Coordinates of C-alpha atoms and ligand atoms in Angstrom, one line a residue:
M1 CA 0.0 0.0 0.0
N2 CA 1.4 3.4 -0.9
E3 CA 1.6 6.3 1.4
I4 CA -1.4 8.5 1.0
A5 CA 0.8 11.5 1.5
S6 CA 3.8 11.0 -0.6
T7 CA 5.3 13.4 -3.0
R8 CA 7.7 12.6 -5.7
R9 CA 10.1 15.5 -5.3
G10 CA 10.7 18.7 -3.5
L11 CA 9.6 19.3 0.1
P12 CA 7.7 16.5 1.9
L13 CA 4.0 16.9 1.6
H14 CA 3.4 17.4 5.3
T15 CA 5.9 20.4 5.2
K16 CA 3.9 21.8 2.3
I17 CA 0.7 21.4 4.2
L18 CA 2.2 23.2 7.2
I19 CA 3.4 26.0 4.9
G20 CA -0.2 26.1 3.5
L21 CA -1.5 26.4 7.0
V22 CA 0.8 29.3 7.9
V23 CA 0.2 31.1 4.6
G24 CA -3.5 30.7 4.9
A25 CA -3.7 31.6 8.6
V26 CA -1.3 34.7 8.4
S27 CA -3.0 36.1 5.3
G28 CA -6.4 35.5 6.8
L29 CA -5.4 37.2 10.0
I30 CA -4.0 40.2 8.2
A31 CA -7.2 40.4 6.1
N32 CA -9.3 40.1 9.3
V33 CA -7.4 43.0 11.0
V34 CA -7.5 45.3 7.9
A35 CA -11.1 44.5 7.1
A36 CA -12.1 45.6 10.6
R37 CA -11.0 49.1 9.7
S38 CA -12.3 49.4 6.1
P39 CA -15.7 48.2 4.9
A40 CA -14.4 48.2 1.3
V41 CA -11.6 45.8 2.2
A42 CA -14.1 43.7 4.2
D43 CA -16.2 43.4 1.0
A44 CA -13.2 42.4 -1.1
V45 CA -12.0 39.8 1.5
G46 CA -15.5 38.4 1.7
F47 CA -15.7 38.1 -2.0
A48 CA -12.3 36.4 -2.3
A49 CA -13.1 34.0 0.5
S50 CA -16.4 32.9 -1.0
N51 CA -15.5 32.9 -4.7
I52 CA -11.8 31.9 -4.8
A53 CA -10.6 30.3 -1.5
E54 CA -13.6 28.2 -0.7
P55 CA -14.2 26.7 -4.2
I56 CA -10.5 25.6 -4.3
G57 CA -10.9 24.0 -0.8
K58 CA -14.0 22.3 -2.0
V59 CA -12.2 20.6 -4.9
F60 CA -10.0 18.9 -2.4
L61 CA -12.9 17.9 -0.2
R62 CA -14.9 16.5 -3.1
L63 CA -12.0 14.4 -4.4
V64 CA -11.9 12.8 -0.9
I65 CA -15.6 12.4 -0.4
M66 CA -16.2 10.9 -3.9
V67 CA -14.2 7.8 -2.9
V68 CA -15.0 7.4 0.7
V69 CA -17.8 4.9 0.3
P70 CA -15.9 2.4 -1.9
L71 CA -12.8 3.0 0.4
V72 CA -14.6 2.2 3.6
F73 CA -16.5 -0.7 2.0
S74 CA -13.4 -2.4 0.6
A75 CA -11.1 -1.5 3.6
L76 CA -13.5 -3.0 6.2
A77 CA -14.5 -6.1 4.2
L78 CA -10.8 -6.8 3.5
G79 CA -9.9 -6.0 7.2
V80 CA -12.4 -8.5 8.4
L81 CA -11.1 -11.0 6.0
E82 CA -7.6 -10.5 7.5
L83 CA -9.1 -10.8 10.9
G84 CA -11.0 -13.8 9.5
D85 CA -7.9 -15.7 10.5
V86 CA -9.4 -15.1 13.9
R87 CA -11.7 -18.0 13.3
R88 CA -9.0 -20.2 11.9
L89 CA -6.7 -19.2 14.7
G90 CA -9.2 -20.0 17.3
R91 CA -8.0 -18.9 20.8
V92 CA -5.2 -16.6 19.7
G93 CA -7.5 -14.8 17.3
L94 CA -10.3 -14.4 19.8
R95 CA -8.0 -13.1 22.4
T96 CA -6.5 -10.6 19.9
L97 CA -10.0 -9.5 19.1
G98 CA -11.0 -9.2 22.7
F99 CA -7.9 -7.1 23.7
T100 CA -8.3 -5.0 20.5
L101 CA -11.9 -4.1 21.5
I102 CA -10.9 -3.2 25.1
L103 CA -8.0 -1.0 23.9
S104 CA -10.1 0.7 21.1
F105 CA -13.0 1.4 23.4
S106 CA -10.9 2.7 26.2
S107 CA -9.0 5.1 23.9
V108 CA -12.2 6.4 22.3
A109 CA -13.8 6.8 25.7
I110 CA -10.8 8.8 26.9
G111 CA -10.9 11.1 23.9
I112 CA -14.7 11.6 24.0
G113 CA -14.5 12.1 27.8
L114 CA -11.8 14.8 27.5
V115 CA -13.5 16.7 24.7
N116 CA -16.7 16.7 26.6
L117 CA -14.9 17.9 29.7
F118 CA -12.7 20.6 28.3
K119 CA -15.0 21.5 25.4
P120 CA -12.1 22.9 23.3
G121 CA -14.3 23.9 20.4
A122 CA -16.9 25.7 22.6
A123 CA -14.4 28.4 23.5
L124 CA -15.2 30.3 20.3
P125 CA -17.2 33.4 21.0
P126 CA -20.9 33.0 20.1
E127 CA -20.9 35.8 17.5
K128 CA -18.0 34.1 15.7
R129 CA -19.8 30.8 15.7
A130 CA -22.8 32.5 14.2
D131 CA -20.6 33.9 11.5
L132 CA -19.1 30.5 10.8
N133 CA -22.5 28.9 10.6
A134 CA -23.8 31.7 8.3
R135 CA -21.0 30.8 5.9
Y136 CA -22.0 27.1 5.9
A137 CA -25.7 27.8 6.3
D138 CA -26.8 24.9 4.1
V139 CA -25.1 22.3 6.2
A140 CA -26.1 24.0 9.5
T141 CA -29.8 23.9 8.5
G142 CA -29.3 20.2 7.7
A143 CA -27.8 19.7 11.2
E144 CA -30.8 21.4 12.9
K145 CA -33.2 19.2 10.9
K146 CA -31.2 16.1 11.9
A147 CA -31.1 17.2 15.5
A148 CA -34.9 17.7 15.5
Q149 CA -35.4 14.2 14.3
S150 CA -32.7 12.7 16.5
K151 CA -33.3 9.1 17.4
S152 CA -33.4 7.1 20.6
V153 CA -30.4 4.9 21.4
R154 CA -32.6 1.9 20.7
D155 CA -33.3 3.0 17.1
T156 CA -29.8 4.1 16.6
L157 CA -28.6 0.6 17.4
L158 CA -31.3 -1.1 15.4
D159 CA -30.5 1.1 12.4
L160 CA -27.0 -0.3 12.5
L161 CA -28.4 -3.1 10.3
P162 CA -29.4 -1.5 7.0
E163 CA -32.5 -2.6 5.1
N164 CA -31.0 -1.3 1.9
P165 CA -27.2 -0.9 2.0
L166 CA -27.2 0.9 -1.4
Q167 CA -29.6 3.5 -0.1
E168 CA -27.4 4.0 3.0
M169 CA -24.3 4.4 0.8
V170 CA -26.0 7.2 -1.2
G171 CA -27.4 8.7 2.0
A172 CA -24.1 8.6 3.8
V173 CA -22.7 11.1 1.3
D174 CA -25.7 13.4 0.7
G175 CA -27.2 13.2 4.2
T176 CA -30.5 11.6 3.1
S177 CA -30.0 8.2 4.7
K178 CA -33.0 6.6 6.4
G179 CA -30.9 4.7 8.9
N180 CA -27.4 5.3 10.2
G181 CA -25.8 6.2 6.9
M182 CA -22.1 5.5 7.0
L183 CA -22.3 3.4 10.2
A184 CA -24.8 1.1 8.5
V185 CA -22.5 0.9 5.5
M186 CA -19.7 -0.1 7.9
V187 CA -21.7 -2.8 9.5
F188 CA -22.8 -4.1 6.0
S189 CA -19.1 -4.2 5.0
L190 CA -18.2 -6.1 8.2
I191 CA -20.9 -8.6 7.4
V192 CA -19.7 -9.0 3.8
G193 CA -16.2 -9.5 5.2
V194 CA -17.4 -12.2 7.6
A195 CA -19.2 -13.9 4.7
L196 CA -16.0 -13.8 2.6
T197 CA -14.2 -15.4 5.4
V198 CA -16.6 -18.3 5.6
T199 CA -16.6 -19.0 1.8
P200 CA -12.9 -18.6 1.0
D201 CA -12.8 -21.0 -2.0
R202 CA -15.4 -19.4 -4.2
T203 CA -14.8 -15.7 -3.5
Q204 CA -11.2 -15.2 -4.5
A205 CA -12.3 -13.1 -7.5
L206 CA -14.4 -10.8 -5.4
V207 CA -11.5 -10.4 -2.9
Q208 CA -9.3 -9.3 -5.8
V209 CA -11.9 -6.8 -7.0
L210 CA -12.2 -5.4 -3.5
Q211 CA -8.4 -5.1 -3.3
G212 CA -8.4 -3.3 -6.6
I213 CA -11.2 -0.9 -5.4
F214 CA -9.2 -0.2 -2.3
D215 CA -6.0 0.5 -4.2
V216 CA -7.7 2.8 -6.7
T217 CA -9.4 4.8 -3.9
M218 CA -6.2 5.2 -2.1
T219 CA -4.6 6.5 -5.3
I220 CA -7.3 9.0 -5.8
I221 CA -6.9 10.2 -2.2
G222 CA -3.2 10.5 -3.0
F223 CA -4.2 12.9 -5.8
A224 CA -6.4 14.9 -3.4
M225 CA -3.5 15.1 -0.9
R226 CA -1.3 16.7 -3.5
L227 CA -3.9 19.5 -3.6
A228 CA -4.0 19.6 0.2
P229 CA -1.4 22.4 0.7
Y230 CA -3.3 24.8 -1.5
A231 CA -6.7 23.7 -0.2
V232 CA -5.6 24.1 3.4
A233 CA -4.2 27.6 2.6
C234 CA -7.5 28.6 1.0
L235 CA -9.8 27.1 3.6
L236 CA -7.8 28.5 6.4
F237 CA -7.7 31.9 4.8
A238 CA -11.5 31.8 4.6
V239 CA -11.9 30.8 8.2
T240 CA -9.3 33.1 9.8
A241 CA -10.3 36.1 7.6
Q242 CA -13.7 35.8 9.2
L243 CA -12.8 34.6 12.7
G244 CA -9.4 36.2 13.5
F245 CA -7.3 35.0 16.4
D246 CA -10.1 33.1 18.2
I247 CA -10.0 30.2 15.8
L248 CA -6.2 29.7 16.4
L249 CA -6.6 29.7 20.1
T250 CA -9.4 27.2 19.7
L251 CA -7.1 25.0 17.6
L252 CA -4.4 25.1 20.3
R253 CA -6.9 23.8 22.8
F254 CA -7.8 21.0 20.4
V255 CA -4.2 20.0 20.0
G256 CA -3.8 20.0 23.8
T257 CA -6.9 17.8 24.2
V258 CA -5.7 15.2 21.7
L259 CA -2.2 15.1 23.2
L260 CA -3.6 14.7 26.7
G261 CA -5.9 11.8 25.5
L262 CA -3.0 10.0 23.7
G263 CA -0.8 10.5 26.8
L264 CA -3.5 9.0 29.1
Q265 CA -3.9 5.9 27.0
M266 CA -0.1 5.5 26.6
F267 CA 1.0 6.2 30.2
V268 CA -2.1 5.1 32.2
V269 CA -4.1 2.4 30.3
Y270 CA -1.2 0.6 28.7
P271 CA 0.9 0.3 31.9
L272 CA -2.2 -1.1 33.7
L273 CA -2.6 -3.8 31.0
L274 CA 1.2 -4.4 31.0
V275 CA 1.2 -4.9 34.7
F276 CA -2.0 -6.9 35.1
A277 CA -2.3 -8.8 31.8
A278 CA 1.2 -9.0 30.3
R279 CA 3.1 -9.0 33.6
I280 CA 5.9 -6.8 32.3
R281 CA 7.2 -3.7 34.1
P282 CA 6.0 -0.7 32.0
V283 CA 9.4 1.1 32.3
E284 CA 11.2 -2.0 31.0
F285 CA 8.6 -2.5 28.2
F286 CA 8.9 1.1 27.0
R287 CA 12.7 0.8 27.0
K288 CA 12.6 -2.3 25.0
V289 CA 10.2 -1.1 22.4
S290 CA 11.7 2.4 22.1
E291 CA 13.0 1.7 18.6
A292 CA 9.5 0.9 17.3
I293 CA 8.2 4.0 19.1
F294 CA 10.7 6.3 17.4
T295 CA 10.1 4.7 14.0
A296 CA 6.4 5.2 14.3
F297 CA 6.9 8.8 15.4
G298 CA 9.2 9.5 12.5
T299 CA 7.3 7.8 9.8
S300 CA 3.6 8.4 10.8
S301 CA 2.9 5.0 9.4
S302 CA 2.0 1.8 11.3
N303 CA 2.6 -0.2 8.1
A304 CA 6.1 1.2 7.6
T305 CA 6.8 0.5 11.3
L306 CA 5.7 -3.2 11.1
P307 CA 9.1 -4.7 10.4
T308 CA 10.6 -2.9 13.3
S309 CA 7.8 -3.9 15.6
L310 CA 8.2 -7.5 14.6
R311 CA 11.9 -7.3 15.4
V312 CA 11.5 -5.7 18.8
A313 CA 8.8 -8.2 19.7
R314 CA 11.1 -11.1 18.9
D315 CA 14.5 -9.8 20.0
E316 CA 13.7 -7.4 22.8
L317 CA 10.4 -8.5 24.3
K318 CA 11.2 -12.2 23.5
L319 CA 7.5 -12.9 22.6
K320 CA 6.6 -16.1 20.8
P321 CA 7.1 -15.3 17.1
E322 CA 4.0 -17.3 16.1
V323 CA 1.8 -15.2 18.3
S324 CA 3.4 -11.8 17.9
Q325 CA 3.6 -12.1 14.1
F326 CA -0.1 -12.7 13.8
V327 CA -1.0 -10.1 16.4
L328 CA 1.3 -7.3 15.1
T329 CA 0.4 -7.9 11.4
V330 CA -3.4 -7.7 12.1
G331 CA -2.9 -5.0 14.7
A332 CA -1.1 -2.7 12.3
T333 CA -4.4 -2.1 10.5
A334 CA -7.0 -3.2 12.9
N335 CA -5.8 -2.0 16.3
Q336 CA -5.3 1.7 15.8
N337 CA -6.0 3.2 19.2
G338 CA -4.5 6.6 18.6
T339 CA -6.4 6.9 15.3
A340 CA -9.7 5.9 16.9
L341 CA -9.2 8.4 19.8
F342 CA -8.2 11.2 17.3
E343 CA -11.2 10.6 15.1
G344 CA -13.6 10.8 18.0
V345 CA -12.1 14.0 19.3
V346 CA -12.0 15.7 15.9
V347 CA -15.7 15.1 15.3
L348 CA -16.9 16.2 18.7
F349 CA -14.5 19.2 18.6
L350 CA -15.7 20.4 15.2
A351 CA -19.3 19.8 16.3
Q352 CA -18.5 22.2 19.2
V353 CA -16.9 24.7 16.9
F354 CA -20.0 24.8 14.7
G355 CA -22.4 24.7 17.6
V356 CA -23.9 21.4 16.5
A357 CA -25.5 19.8 19.6
L358 CA -25.1 16.0 19.2
S359 CA -27.8 13.8 20.8
V360 CA -26.8 10.8 22.9
G361 CA -27.7 8.6 19.9
Q362 CA -25.3 10.6 17.7
Q363 CA -22.5 10.5 20.2
V364 CA -23.0 6.7 20.4
T365 CA -22.7 6.7 16.6
V366 CA -19.5 8.7 16.8
V367 CA -18.0 6.2 19.3
L368 CA -18.9 3.2 17.2
M369 CA -17.7 4.9 14.0
A370 CA -14.4 5.9 15.7
V371 CA -13.8 2.3 16.9
L372 CA -14.7 0.9 13.4
A373 CA -12.6 3.6 11.8
G374 CA -9.7 2.4 13.8
V375 CA -10.1 -0.9 12.0
G376 CA -10.8 0.6 8.5
T377 CA -8.1 3.3 8.5
A378 CA -5.0 2.5 6.4
G379 CA -1.8 2.5 8.4
V380 CA -0.3 5.3 6.3
P381 CA 0.4 9.0 7.0
G382 CA -2.9 10.9 7.0
G383 CA -4.9 7.6 6.7
S384 CA -7.6 9.0 9.0
I385 CA -8.5 12.0 6.9
P386 CA -11.1 10.4 4.6
L387 CA -12.8 8.6 7.5
I388 CA -13.0 11.9 9.5
V389 CA -14.7 13.6 6.5
I390 CA -17.3 10.9 6.3
V391 CA -18.0 10.8 10.1
L392 CA -18.4 14.6 10.0
K393 CA -21.0 14.2 7.2
T394 CA -22.8 11.5 9.1
V395 CA -23.4 13.8 12.1
Q396 CA -24.0 16.8 9.8
V397 CA -21.0 18.8 10.8
P398 CA -19.6 20.8 7.9
A399 CA -16.8 18.8 6.3
E400 CA -15.0 22.0 5.5
G401 CA -14.2 22.1 9.2
I402 CA -11.5 19.6 8.5
A403 CA -9.4 22.5 7.2
I404 CA -9.2 23.8 10.7
I405 CA -7.4 20.7 11.9
I406 CA -5.6 19.4 8.8
G407 CA -2.8 21.9 9.1
V408 CA -1.7 20.5 12.4
D409 CA -2.4 16.9 11.3
R410 CA 1.2 15.8 10.7
L411 CA 2.3 16.5 14.3
L412 CA -0.8 14.8 15.7
D413 CA -0.3 11.9 13.1
M414 CA 3.2 11.3 14.5
C415 CA 1.8 11.1 18.0
R416 CA -1.2 9.0 17.2
T417 CA 0.8 6.6 15.1
T418 CA 3.2 6.2 18.1
L419 CA 0.2 5.2 20.1
N420 CA -1.1 2.9 17.4
V421 CA 2.2 1.0 17.2
T422 CA 2.7 0.9 21.0
G423 CA -0.8 -0.4 21.3
D424 CA 0.0 -3.3 18.9
L425 CA 3.0 -4.2 21.0
V426 CA 1.0 -4.1 24.2
L427 CA -1.6 -6.3 22.5
A428 CA 1.1 -8.8 21.4
A429 CA 2.6 -8.8 24.9
C430 CA -0.8 -9.4 26.5
V431 CA -1.9 -12.2 24.1
S432 CA 1.5 -13.9 24.4
R433 CA 1.4 -13.8 28.1
V434 CA -2.1 -15.3 28.3
E435 CA -1.0 -18.0 25.8
D436 CA 2.1 -18.7 28.0
R437 CA -0.1 -19.4 30.9
E438 CA -1.6 -22.4 29.0
P439 CA 1.5 -24.3 28.1
G440 CA 1.2 -27.0 25.5
A441 CA -1.8 -25.3 23.9
P442 CA -1.5 -25.9 20.2
I443 CA -0.9 -23.0 17.9
P444 CA -2.5 -23.5 14.5
D445 CA -0.1 -24.2 11.6
S446 CA -1.4 -21.1 9.8
V447 CA 0.4 -18.9 12.2
Q448 CA 3.6 -20.8 12.6
G449 CA 6.3 -18.4 11.5
Ligands
LIG1 N1 -0.9 7.4 10.3 C1 -1.7 6.5 11.0 C2 -1.0 5.2 11.1 O1 -0.3 4.8 10.1 C3 -3.1 6.4 10.5 C4 -3.8 7.7 10.7 O2 -4.4 7.9 11.8 O3 -3.8 8.6 9.9 O4 -1.1 4.4 12.0

């Protein structure tokens, strides 16, 4: 799988995006200050924001949105197929699945808890929020409509099973779904993945088609990412020209919330599991896996870090290779705790920024989508971006809001990938330890390295 965010020559893409952020933010701030003094300048800035900056930003967003449904469908079905080894692998697989769910839910719960506690997006002054919503009026009206018809938790859960998956696919993008939109599509994809696992002999052709769809969608997202530096500059100009310094302070609070959440999972939840489930001293564990941690931080890619993780698991942690190979390979895609936490926080943060009140049912939807997105996100730099766009659309928060966070994404990507990879190693340590306690238990041939 290629990196979403690779460029062939010149500056690395993430540096270009950062430059885009700075150029957009600084020019927007200057425009904001000057426009406050001169109505003529204010008109010109408003015109440029609506007719030049925003359309360019929208091209980027549309390129991403157009492939999100096939991307999610193929990624999740293939992901389950990989996890399908779970069935073949019996106990090891089930334990992996169990620990993955515990780790993913705890990280999403931490993220959502913090964002509800600190409300980083709510700090925006009400008049600025009104301005922002006026700019994205069409989406805001949709949000109100959706909030008015918000469903009970029971119906939200029932609607996880789509009656008509195609209708949900269409509705996931244009907001007309009858059920849960993207979440229902995700559940449908999981079911297709399970069915593929059970009929391996006759479905090889379909698996290849799904792999092809996945590769093509990733390539198109790669095209979109090449536009990202310009789109970020434009979208950020539009937002800062209107909102001034307030939005940047809000952004800082967001970064702080994400980092605190990642820190809690890394230095509180993981050590607890290490002590009680894996029986390893946390300090020793972190020292032994430091090479994988630094690789993850430097590459922002779980996939690229996999060889290093496999090595430290074998040479440093001395885990059983037959267990750690399986757990780490599956975990690189399926157990992305940092990504799940980040996706949950981003969506609730942007809902706060735009003043969209999410019902309990919608918050449950965000939690489930964040956990599933942790499974469906490719382990490459910026892998979460398409999934965030679609979760935003599901809960009717303007997808343009992604511009507010994408400029700082690389830094947060480095940190969340570090958590993703450390989480995989914690998972491997826990599963190995539990296996060790049952000596003589057979390991299926399919995982023997
Ligand atoms: N970069 C992350 C990873 O490879 C995925 C993401 O959250 O964007 O683990």
